[in-house]
CSV table of C-alpha atoms and ligand atoms in Angstrom, one decimal:
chain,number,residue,atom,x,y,z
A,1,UNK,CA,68.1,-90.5,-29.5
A,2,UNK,CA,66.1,-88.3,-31.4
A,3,UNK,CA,67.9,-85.2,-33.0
A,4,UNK,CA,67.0,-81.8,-32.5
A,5,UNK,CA,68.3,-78.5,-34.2
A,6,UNK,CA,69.6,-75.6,-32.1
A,7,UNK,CA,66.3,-72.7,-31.8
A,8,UNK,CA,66.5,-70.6,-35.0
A,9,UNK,CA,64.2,-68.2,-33.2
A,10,UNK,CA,66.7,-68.0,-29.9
A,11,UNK,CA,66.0,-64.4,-28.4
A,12,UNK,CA,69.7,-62.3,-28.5
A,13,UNK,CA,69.5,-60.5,-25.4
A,14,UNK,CA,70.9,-57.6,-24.5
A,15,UNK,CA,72.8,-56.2,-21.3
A,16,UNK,CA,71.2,-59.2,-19.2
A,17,UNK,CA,73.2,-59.6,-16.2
A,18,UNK,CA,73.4,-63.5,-15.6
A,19,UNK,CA,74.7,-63.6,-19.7
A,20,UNK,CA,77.3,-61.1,-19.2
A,21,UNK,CA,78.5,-62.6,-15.9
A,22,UNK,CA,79.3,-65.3,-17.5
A,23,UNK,CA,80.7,-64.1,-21.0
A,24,UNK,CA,83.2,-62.1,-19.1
A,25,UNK,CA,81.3,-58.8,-19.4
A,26,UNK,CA,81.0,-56.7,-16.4
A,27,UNK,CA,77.5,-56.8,-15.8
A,28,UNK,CA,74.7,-54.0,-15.2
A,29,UNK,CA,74.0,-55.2,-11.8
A,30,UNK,CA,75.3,-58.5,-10.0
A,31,UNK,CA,73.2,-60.7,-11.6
A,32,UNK,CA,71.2,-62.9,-9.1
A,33,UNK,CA,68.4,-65.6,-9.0
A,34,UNK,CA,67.8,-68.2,-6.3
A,35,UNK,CA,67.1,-72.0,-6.5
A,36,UNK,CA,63.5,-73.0,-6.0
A,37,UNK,CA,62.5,-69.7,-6.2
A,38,UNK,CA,59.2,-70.6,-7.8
A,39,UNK,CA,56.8,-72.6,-5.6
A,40,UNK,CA,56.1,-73.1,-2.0
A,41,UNK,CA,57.0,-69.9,-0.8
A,42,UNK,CA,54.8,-67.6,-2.8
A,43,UNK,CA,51.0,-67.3,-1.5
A,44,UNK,CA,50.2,-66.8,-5.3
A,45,UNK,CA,51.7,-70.1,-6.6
A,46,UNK,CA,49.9,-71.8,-3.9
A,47,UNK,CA,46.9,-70.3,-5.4
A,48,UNK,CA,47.3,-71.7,-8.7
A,49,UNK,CA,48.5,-74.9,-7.9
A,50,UNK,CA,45.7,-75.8,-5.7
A,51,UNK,CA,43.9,-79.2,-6.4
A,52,UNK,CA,46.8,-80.0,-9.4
A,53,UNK,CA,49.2,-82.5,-8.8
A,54,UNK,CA,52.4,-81.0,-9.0
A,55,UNK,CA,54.0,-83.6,-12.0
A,56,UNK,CA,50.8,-82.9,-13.7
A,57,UNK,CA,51.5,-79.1,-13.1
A,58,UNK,CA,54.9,-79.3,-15.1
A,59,UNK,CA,52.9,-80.9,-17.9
A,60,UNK,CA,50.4,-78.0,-18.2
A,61,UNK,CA,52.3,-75.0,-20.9
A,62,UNK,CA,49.9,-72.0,-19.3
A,63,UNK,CA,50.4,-73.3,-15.5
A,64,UNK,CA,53.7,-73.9,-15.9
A,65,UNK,CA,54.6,-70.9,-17.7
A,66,UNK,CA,52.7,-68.8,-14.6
A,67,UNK,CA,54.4,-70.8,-12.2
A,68,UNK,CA,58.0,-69.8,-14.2
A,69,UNK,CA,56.9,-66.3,-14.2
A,70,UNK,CA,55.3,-65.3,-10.5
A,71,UNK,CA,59.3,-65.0,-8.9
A,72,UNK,CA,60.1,-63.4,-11.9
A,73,UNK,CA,57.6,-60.3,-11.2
A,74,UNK,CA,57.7,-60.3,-7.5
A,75,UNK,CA,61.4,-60.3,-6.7
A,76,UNK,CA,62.8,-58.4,-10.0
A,77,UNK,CA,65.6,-61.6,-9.9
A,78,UNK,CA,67.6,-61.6,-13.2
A,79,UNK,CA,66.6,-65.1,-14.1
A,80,UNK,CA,63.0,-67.3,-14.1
A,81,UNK,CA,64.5,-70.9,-13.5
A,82,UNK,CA,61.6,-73.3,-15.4
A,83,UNK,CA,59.0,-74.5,-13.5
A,84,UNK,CA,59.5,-78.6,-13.8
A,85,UNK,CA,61.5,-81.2,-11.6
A,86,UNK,CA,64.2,-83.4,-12.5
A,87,UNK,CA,62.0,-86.5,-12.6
A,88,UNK,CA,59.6,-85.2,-14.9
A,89,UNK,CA,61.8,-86.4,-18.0
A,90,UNK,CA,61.4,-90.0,-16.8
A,91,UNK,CA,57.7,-89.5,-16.5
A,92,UNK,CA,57.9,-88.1,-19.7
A,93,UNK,CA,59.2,-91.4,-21.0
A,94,UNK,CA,56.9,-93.3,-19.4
A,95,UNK,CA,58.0,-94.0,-15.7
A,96,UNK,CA,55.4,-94.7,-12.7
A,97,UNK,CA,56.3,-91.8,-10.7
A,98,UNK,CA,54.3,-89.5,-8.7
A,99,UNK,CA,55.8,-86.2,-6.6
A,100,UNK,CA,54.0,-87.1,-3.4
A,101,UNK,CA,53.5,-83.5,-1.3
A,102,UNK,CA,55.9,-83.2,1.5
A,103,UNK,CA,58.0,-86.1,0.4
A,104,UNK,CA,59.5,-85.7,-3.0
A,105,UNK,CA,59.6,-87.9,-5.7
A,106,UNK,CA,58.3,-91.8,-5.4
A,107,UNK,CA,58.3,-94.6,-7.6
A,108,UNK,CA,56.1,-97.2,-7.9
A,109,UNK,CA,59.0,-99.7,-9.1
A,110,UNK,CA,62.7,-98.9,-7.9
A,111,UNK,CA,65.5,-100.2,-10.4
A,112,UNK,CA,67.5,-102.9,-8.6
A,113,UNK,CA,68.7,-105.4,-11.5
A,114,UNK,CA,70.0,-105.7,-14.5
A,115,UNK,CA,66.7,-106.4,-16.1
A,116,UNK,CA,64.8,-103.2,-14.4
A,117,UNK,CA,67.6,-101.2,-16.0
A,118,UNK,CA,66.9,-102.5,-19.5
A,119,UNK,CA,63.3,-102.0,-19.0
A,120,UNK,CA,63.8,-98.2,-18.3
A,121,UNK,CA,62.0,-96.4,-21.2
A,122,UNK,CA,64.3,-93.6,-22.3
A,123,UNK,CA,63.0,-90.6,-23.7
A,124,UNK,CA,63.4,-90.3,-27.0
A,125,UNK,CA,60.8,-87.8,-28.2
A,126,UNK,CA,59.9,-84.3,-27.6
A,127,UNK,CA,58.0,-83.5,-24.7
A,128,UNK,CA,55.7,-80.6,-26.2
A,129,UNK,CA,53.8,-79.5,-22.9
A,130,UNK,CA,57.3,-78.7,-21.5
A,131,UNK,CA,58.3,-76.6,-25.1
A,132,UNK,CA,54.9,-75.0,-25.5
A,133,UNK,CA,55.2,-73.6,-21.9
A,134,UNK,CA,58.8,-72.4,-22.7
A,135,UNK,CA,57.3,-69.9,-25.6
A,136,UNK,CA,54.8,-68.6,-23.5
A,137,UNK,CA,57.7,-67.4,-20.6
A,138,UNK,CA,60.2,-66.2,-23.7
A,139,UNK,CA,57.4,-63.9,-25.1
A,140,UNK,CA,56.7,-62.4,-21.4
A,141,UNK,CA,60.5,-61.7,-20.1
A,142,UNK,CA,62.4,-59.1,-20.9
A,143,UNK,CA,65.8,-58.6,-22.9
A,144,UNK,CA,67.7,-58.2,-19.3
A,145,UNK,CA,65.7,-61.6,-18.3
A,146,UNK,CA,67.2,-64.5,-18.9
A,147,UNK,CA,65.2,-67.9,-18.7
A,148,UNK,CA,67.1,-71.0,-17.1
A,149,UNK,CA,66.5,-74.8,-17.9
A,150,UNK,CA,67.6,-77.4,-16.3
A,151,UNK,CA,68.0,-81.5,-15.9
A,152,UNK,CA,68.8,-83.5,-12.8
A,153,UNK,CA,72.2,-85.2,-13.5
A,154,UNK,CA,72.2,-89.3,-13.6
A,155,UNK,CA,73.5,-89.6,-9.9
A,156,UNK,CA,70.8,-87.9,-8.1
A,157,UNK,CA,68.5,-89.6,-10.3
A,158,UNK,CA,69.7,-92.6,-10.0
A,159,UNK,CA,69.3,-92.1,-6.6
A,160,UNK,CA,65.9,-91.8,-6.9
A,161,UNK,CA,65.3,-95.1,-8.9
A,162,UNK,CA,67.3,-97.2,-7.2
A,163,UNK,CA,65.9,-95.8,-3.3
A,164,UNK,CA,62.4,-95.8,-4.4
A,165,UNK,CA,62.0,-92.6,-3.3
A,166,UNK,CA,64.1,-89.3,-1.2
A,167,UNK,CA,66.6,-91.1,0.6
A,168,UNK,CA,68.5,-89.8,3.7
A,169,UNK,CA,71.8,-91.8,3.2
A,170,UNK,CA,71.9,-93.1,-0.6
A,171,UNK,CA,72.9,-97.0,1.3
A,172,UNK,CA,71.1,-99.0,-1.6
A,173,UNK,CA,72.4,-96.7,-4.4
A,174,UNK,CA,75.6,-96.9,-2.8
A,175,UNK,CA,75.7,-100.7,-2.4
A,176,UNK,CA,74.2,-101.1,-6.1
A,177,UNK,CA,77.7,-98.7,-7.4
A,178,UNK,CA,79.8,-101.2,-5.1
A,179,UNK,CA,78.3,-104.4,-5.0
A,180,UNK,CA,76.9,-104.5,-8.6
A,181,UNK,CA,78.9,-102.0,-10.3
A,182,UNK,CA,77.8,-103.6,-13.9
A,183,UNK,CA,74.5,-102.8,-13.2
A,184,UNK,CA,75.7,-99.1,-11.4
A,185,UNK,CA,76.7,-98.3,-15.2
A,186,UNK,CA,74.5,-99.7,-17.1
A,187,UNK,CA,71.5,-97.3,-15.1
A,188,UNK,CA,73.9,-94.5,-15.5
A,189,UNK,CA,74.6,-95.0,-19.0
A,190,UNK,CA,71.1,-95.9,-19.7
A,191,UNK,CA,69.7,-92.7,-18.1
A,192,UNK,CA,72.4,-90.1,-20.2
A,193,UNK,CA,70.0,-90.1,-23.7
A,194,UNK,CA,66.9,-89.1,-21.5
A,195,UNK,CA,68.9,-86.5,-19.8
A,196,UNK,CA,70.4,-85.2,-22.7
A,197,UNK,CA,66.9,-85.5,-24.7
A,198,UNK,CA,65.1,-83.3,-22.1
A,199,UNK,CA,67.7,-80.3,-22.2
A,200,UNK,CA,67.8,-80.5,-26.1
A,201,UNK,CA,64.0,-80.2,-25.9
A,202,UNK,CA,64.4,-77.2,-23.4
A,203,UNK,CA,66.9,-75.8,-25.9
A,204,UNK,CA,65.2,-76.0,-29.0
A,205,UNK,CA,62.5,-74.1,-27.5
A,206,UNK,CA,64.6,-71.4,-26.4
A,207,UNK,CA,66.0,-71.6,-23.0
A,208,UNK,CA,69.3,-68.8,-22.4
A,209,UNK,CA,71.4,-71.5,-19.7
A,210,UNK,CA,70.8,-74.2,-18.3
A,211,UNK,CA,71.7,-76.2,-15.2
A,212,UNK,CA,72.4,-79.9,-14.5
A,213,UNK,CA,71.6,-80.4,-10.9
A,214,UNK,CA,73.5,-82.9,-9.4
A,215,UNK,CA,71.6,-82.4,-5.8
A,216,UNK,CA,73.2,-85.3,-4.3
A,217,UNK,CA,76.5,-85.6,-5.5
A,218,UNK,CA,77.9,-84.4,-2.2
A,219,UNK,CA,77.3,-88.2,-0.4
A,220,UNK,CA,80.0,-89.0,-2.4
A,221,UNK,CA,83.6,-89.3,-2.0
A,222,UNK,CA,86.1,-87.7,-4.8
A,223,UNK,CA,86.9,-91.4,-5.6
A,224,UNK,CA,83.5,-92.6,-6.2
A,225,UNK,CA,82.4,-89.5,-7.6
A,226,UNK,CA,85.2,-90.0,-10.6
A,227,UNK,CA,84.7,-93.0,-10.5
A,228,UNK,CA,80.6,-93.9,-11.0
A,229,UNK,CA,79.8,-90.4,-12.1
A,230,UNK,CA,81.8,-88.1,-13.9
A,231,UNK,CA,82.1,-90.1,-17.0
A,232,UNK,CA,78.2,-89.7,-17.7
A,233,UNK,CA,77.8,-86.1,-16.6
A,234,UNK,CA,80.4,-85.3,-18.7
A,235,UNK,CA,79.2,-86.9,-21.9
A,236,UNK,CA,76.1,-84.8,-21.2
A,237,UNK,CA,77.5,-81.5,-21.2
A,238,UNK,CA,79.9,-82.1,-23.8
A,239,UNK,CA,76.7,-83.2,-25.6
A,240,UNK,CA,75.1,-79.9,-24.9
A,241,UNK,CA,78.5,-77.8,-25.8
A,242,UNK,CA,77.6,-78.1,-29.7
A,243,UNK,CA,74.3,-75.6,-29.0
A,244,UNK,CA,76.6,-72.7,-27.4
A,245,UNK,CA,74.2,-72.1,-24.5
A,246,UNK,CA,75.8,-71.7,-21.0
A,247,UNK,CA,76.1,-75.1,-18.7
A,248,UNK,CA,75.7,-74.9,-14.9
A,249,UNK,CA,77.1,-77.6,-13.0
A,250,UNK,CA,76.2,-77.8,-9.4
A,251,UNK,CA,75.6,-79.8,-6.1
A,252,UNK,CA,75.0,-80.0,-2.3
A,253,UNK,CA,77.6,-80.4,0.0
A,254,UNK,CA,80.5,-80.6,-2.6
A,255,UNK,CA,83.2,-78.7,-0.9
A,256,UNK,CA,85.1,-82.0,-1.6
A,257,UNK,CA,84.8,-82.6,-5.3
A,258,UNK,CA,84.3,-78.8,-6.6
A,259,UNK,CA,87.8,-79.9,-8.5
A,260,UNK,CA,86.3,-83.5,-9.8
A,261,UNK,CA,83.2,-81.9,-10.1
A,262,UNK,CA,84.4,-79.3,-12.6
A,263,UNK,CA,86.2,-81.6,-14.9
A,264,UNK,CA,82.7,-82.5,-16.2
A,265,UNK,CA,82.7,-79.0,-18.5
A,266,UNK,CA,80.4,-76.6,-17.1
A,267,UNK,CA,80.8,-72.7,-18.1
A,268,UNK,CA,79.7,-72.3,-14.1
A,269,UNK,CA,79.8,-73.8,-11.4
A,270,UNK,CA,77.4,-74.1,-8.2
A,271,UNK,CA,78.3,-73.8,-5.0
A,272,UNK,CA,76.5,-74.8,-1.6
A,273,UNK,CA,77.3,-72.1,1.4
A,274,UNK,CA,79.6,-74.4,3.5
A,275,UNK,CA,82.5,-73.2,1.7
A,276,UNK,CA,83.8,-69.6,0.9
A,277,UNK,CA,83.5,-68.8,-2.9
A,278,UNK,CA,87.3,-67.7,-2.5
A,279,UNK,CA,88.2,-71.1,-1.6
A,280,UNK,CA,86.2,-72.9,-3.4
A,281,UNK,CA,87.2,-71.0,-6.8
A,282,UNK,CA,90.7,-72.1,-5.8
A,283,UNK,CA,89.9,-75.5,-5.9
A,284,UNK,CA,88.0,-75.4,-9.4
A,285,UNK,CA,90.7,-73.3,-11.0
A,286,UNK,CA,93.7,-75.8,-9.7
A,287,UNK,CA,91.7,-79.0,-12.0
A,288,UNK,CA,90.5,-76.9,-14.7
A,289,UNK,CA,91.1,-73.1,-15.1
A,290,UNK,CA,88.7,-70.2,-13.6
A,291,UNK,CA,84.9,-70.2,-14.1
A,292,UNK,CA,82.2,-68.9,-13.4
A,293,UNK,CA,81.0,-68.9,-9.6
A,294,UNK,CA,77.7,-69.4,-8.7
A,295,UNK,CA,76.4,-69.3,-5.3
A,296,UNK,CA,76.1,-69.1,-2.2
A,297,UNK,CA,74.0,-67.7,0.7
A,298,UNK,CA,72.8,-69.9,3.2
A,299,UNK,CA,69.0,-70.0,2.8
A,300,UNK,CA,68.9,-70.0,6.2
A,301,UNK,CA,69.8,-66.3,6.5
A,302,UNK,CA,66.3,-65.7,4.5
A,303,UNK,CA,65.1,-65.8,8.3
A,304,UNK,CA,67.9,-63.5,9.9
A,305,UNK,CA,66.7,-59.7,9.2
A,306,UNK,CA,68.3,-57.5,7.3
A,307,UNK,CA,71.3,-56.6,9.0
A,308,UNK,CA,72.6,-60.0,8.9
A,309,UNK,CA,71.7,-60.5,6.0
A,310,UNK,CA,73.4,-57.7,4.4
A,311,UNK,CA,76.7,-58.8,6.5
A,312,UNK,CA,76.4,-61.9,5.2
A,313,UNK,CA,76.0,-60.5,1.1
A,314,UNK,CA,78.6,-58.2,1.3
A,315,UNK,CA,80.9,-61.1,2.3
A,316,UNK,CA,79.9,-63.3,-0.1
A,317,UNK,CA,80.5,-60.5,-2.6
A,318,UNK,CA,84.2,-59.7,-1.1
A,319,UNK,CA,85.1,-63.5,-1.9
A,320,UNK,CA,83.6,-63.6,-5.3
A,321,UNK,CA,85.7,-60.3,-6.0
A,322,UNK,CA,89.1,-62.0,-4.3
A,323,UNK,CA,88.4,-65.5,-6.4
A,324,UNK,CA,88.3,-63.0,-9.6
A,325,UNK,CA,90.9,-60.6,-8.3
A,326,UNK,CA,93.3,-63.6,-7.5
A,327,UNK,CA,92.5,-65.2,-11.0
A,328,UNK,CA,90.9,-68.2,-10.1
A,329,UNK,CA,87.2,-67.3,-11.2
A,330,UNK,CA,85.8,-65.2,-14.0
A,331,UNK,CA,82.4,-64.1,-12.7
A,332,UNK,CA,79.8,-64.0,-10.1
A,333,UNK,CA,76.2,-65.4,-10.2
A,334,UNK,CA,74.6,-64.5,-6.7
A,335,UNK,CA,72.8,-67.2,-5.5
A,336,UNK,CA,71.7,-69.3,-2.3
A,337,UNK,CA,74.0,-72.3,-1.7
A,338,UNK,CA,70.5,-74.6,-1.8
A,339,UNK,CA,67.3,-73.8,-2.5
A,340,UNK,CA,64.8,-71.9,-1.1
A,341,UNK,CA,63.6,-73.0,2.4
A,342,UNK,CA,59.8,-74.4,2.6
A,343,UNK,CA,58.5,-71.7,5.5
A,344,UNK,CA,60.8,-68.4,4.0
A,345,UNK,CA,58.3,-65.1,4.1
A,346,UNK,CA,58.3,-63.9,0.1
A,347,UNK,CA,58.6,-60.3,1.4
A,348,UNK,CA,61.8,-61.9,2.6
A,349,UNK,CA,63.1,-62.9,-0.6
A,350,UNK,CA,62.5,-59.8,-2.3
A,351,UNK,CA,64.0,-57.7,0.6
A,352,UNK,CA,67.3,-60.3,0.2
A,353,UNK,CA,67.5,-59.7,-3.9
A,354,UNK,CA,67.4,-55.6,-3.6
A,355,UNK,CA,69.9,-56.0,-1.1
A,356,UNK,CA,71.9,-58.7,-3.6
A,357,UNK,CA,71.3,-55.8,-6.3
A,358,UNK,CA,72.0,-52.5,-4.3
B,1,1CP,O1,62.1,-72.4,-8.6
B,1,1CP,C1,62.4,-73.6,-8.8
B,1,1CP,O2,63.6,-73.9,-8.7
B,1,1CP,C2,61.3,-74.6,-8.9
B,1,1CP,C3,61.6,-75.6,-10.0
B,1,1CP,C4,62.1,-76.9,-9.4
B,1,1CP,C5,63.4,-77.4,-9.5
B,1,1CP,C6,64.6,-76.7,-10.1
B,1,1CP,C7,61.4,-77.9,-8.8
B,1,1CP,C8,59.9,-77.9,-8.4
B,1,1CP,N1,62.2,-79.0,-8.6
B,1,1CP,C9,63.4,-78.7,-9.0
B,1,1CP,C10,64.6,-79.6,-9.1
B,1,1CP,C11,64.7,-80.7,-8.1
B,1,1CP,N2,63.7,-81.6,-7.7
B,1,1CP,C12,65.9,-81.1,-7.5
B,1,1CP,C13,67.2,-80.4,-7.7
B,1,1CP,C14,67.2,-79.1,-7.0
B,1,1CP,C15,67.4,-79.2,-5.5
B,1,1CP,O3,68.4,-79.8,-5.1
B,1,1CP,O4,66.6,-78.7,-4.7
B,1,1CP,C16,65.6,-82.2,-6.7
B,1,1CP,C17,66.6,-82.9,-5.8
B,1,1CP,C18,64.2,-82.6,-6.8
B,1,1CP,C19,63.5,-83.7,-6.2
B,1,1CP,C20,62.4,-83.2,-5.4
B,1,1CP,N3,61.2,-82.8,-6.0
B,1,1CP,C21,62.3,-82.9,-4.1
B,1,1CP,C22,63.4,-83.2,-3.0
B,1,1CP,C23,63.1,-84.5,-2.2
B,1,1CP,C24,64.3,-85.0,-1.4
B,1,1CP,O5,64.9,-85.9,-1.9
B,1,1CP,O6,64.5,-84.4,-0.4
B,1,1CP,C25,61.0,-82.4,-3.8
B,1,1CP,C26,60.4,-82.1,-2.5
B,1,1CP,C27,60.3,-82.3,-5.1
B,1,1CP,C28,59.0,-81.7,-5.3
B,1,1CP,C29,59.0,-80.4,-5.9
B,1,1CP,N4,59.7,-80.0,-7.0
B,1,1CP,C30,59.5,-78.7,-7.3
B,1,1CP,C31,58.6,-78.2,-6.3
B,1,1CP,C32,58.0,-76.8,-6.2
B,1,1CP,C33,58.3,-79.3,-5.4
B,1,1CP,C34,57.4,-79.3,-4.2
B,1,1CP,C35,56.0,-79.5,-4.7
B,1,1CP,C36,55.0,-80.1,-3.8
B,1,1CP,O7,55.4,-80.5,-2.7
B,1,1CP,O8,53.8,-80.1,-4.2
């Protein structure tokens, strides 16, 4: 693993929501930002996208940095999340992979043996396009703005490289964790220095938080999920802890493992709209003390109107404020419990952020 020293030029901000939400402060404004909030949904990133593949996009520092940027001016959200995907580390490296439009990520070569898995390349270097883009975002937000990195975590890649591609039931990764479980961790150990690698490289370039998505995690049960993945997402952030910068920690569907989940040593924690941030602060705080909450609108409600909507924020709010109230959470990051919904109207969005804010 290459090394990397912590950003001596890291911005200090000041007053920005998201930070003080999670360093206890009572922010200026309920911090908010949503997931995928860049992309398909905005008519101008459309625009500049078209005729560039999108991996080749997240390679390209101006486009990229635009990309980061466009949610950023339209919706006044307290965060720009970077513009990349969790594969783009292992193309970084060197893997055949290709986002194919309307799909998600495919490779040209899943990993089923023991031998693919020692042929992964790891990243070991620094991925420049990815840092050069990162200065030209830091120089353009403000001091209230604060810009988000992030890395997908080694089970929802894995689950990638061992399906071949988006996967509606994880079977082969699952039967690889069962039925080969030396080869299950081998991959997973194999694919922690690339992880780690990418967010250093994010963090050396300045990044304020970051966030390890773990999309997937939710297929699995608490047992599995102990057993076949916490190890290597914790040795990730515990890797990260040494740069101070906030850690994220979240997944789909994880009403079940919130507890297992936040054992891995996030700052926050994610969490998808089926459960109520109330009860789902209770769960976190029973394994391992209140954090953070992030979280967690249906996306759906993007496509409700504004009464609704507003219904459905203030509730949202009232449970964040009972988790904290009861002692079981220490802040609120407003969110959406997934990301972003392909067909959602960008008038929409901003309409649902200065209701968030109001
Ligand atoms: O604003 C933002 O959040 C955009 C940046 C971003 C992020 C955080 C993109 C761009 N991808 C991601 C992370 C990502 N990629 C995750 C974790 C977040 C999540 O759960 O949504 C996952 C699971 C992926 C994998 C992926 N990449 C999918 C999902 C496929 C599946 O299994 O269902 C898809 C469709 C992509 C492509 C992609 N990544 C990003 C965009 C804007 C797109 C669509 C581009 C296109 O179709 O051309």
């Amino acid at each position: 693993m290459s090394s990397h020293s912590v950003s001596a030029t890291r911005r200090v901000l000041h007053n920005a929501p998201l930070l003080d939400a999670i360093n206890g402060k009572t922010p200026t404004r309920t911090p908010v930002w949503f997931m995928r909030q860049a992309g398909r949904s905005l008519p101008e990133y459309k625009k500049v996208r078209e005729g560039i593949g999108m991996l080749d996009s997240c390679f390209m520092p101006e486009l990229l940095a635009e990309i980061t940027l466009q949610p950023v001016r339209r919706h006044d959200v307290d965060a720009a999340i970077l513009f990349s995907d969790i594969v783009v580390p292992l193309r970084a490296a060197g893997v055949a992979v290709e986002i194919v439009p309307g799909r998600g990520p495919v490779l040209d070569a899943p990993i089923r043996t023991r031998e693919d898995v020692s042929n992964l390349p790891i990243l070991d270097v620094d991925v420049p396009e990815v840092a050069a883009g990162i200065g030209i975002i830091l120089k353009e937000l403000n001091e209230q703005q604060a810009l988000i990195g992030f890395a997908g975590a080694p089970f929802t890649l894995a689950s990638y490289l061992v399906e071949g591609g988006p996967s509606k039931n994880h079977e082969k990764t699952k039967a690889m964790m069962h039925g080969d479980p030396e080869t299950w961790h081998a991959l997973m150990q194999r694919l922690v220095p690339t992880i780690v690698n990418f967010l250093k490289v994010q963090i050396d370039a300045g990044i304020d938080a970051m966030q390890l998505f773990d999309s997937w995690a939710g297929f699995l049960t608490e047992r599995d999920y102990t057993e076949f993945v916490l190890p290597y997402s914790t040795e990730i952030l515990q890797e990260i802890e040494q740069y101070a910068i906030p850690r994220i920690h979240f997944g789909v569907g994880t009403g079940e493992i919130l507890g297992a989940m936040s054992r891995a040593g996030s700052e926050v924690m994610g969490v998808d709209w089926r459960v109520p941030l109330d009860k789902a602060a209770e769960r976190i705080a029973a394994v391992s003390g209140p954090k953070v909450l992030q979280g967690n609108l249906d996306p759906a409600l993007l496509f409700a109107g504004t009464d609704p909507l507003t219904r459905e924020v203030a509730r949202i709010k009232a449970e964040a404020a009972t988790a904290i109230a009861a002692g079981n959470a220490t802040g609120h990051i407003f969110n959406l419990g997934h990301g972003v919904l392909p067909n959602t109207v960008a008038e929409d969005i901003t309409e649902a952020i200065s209701i968030i804010h109001a």
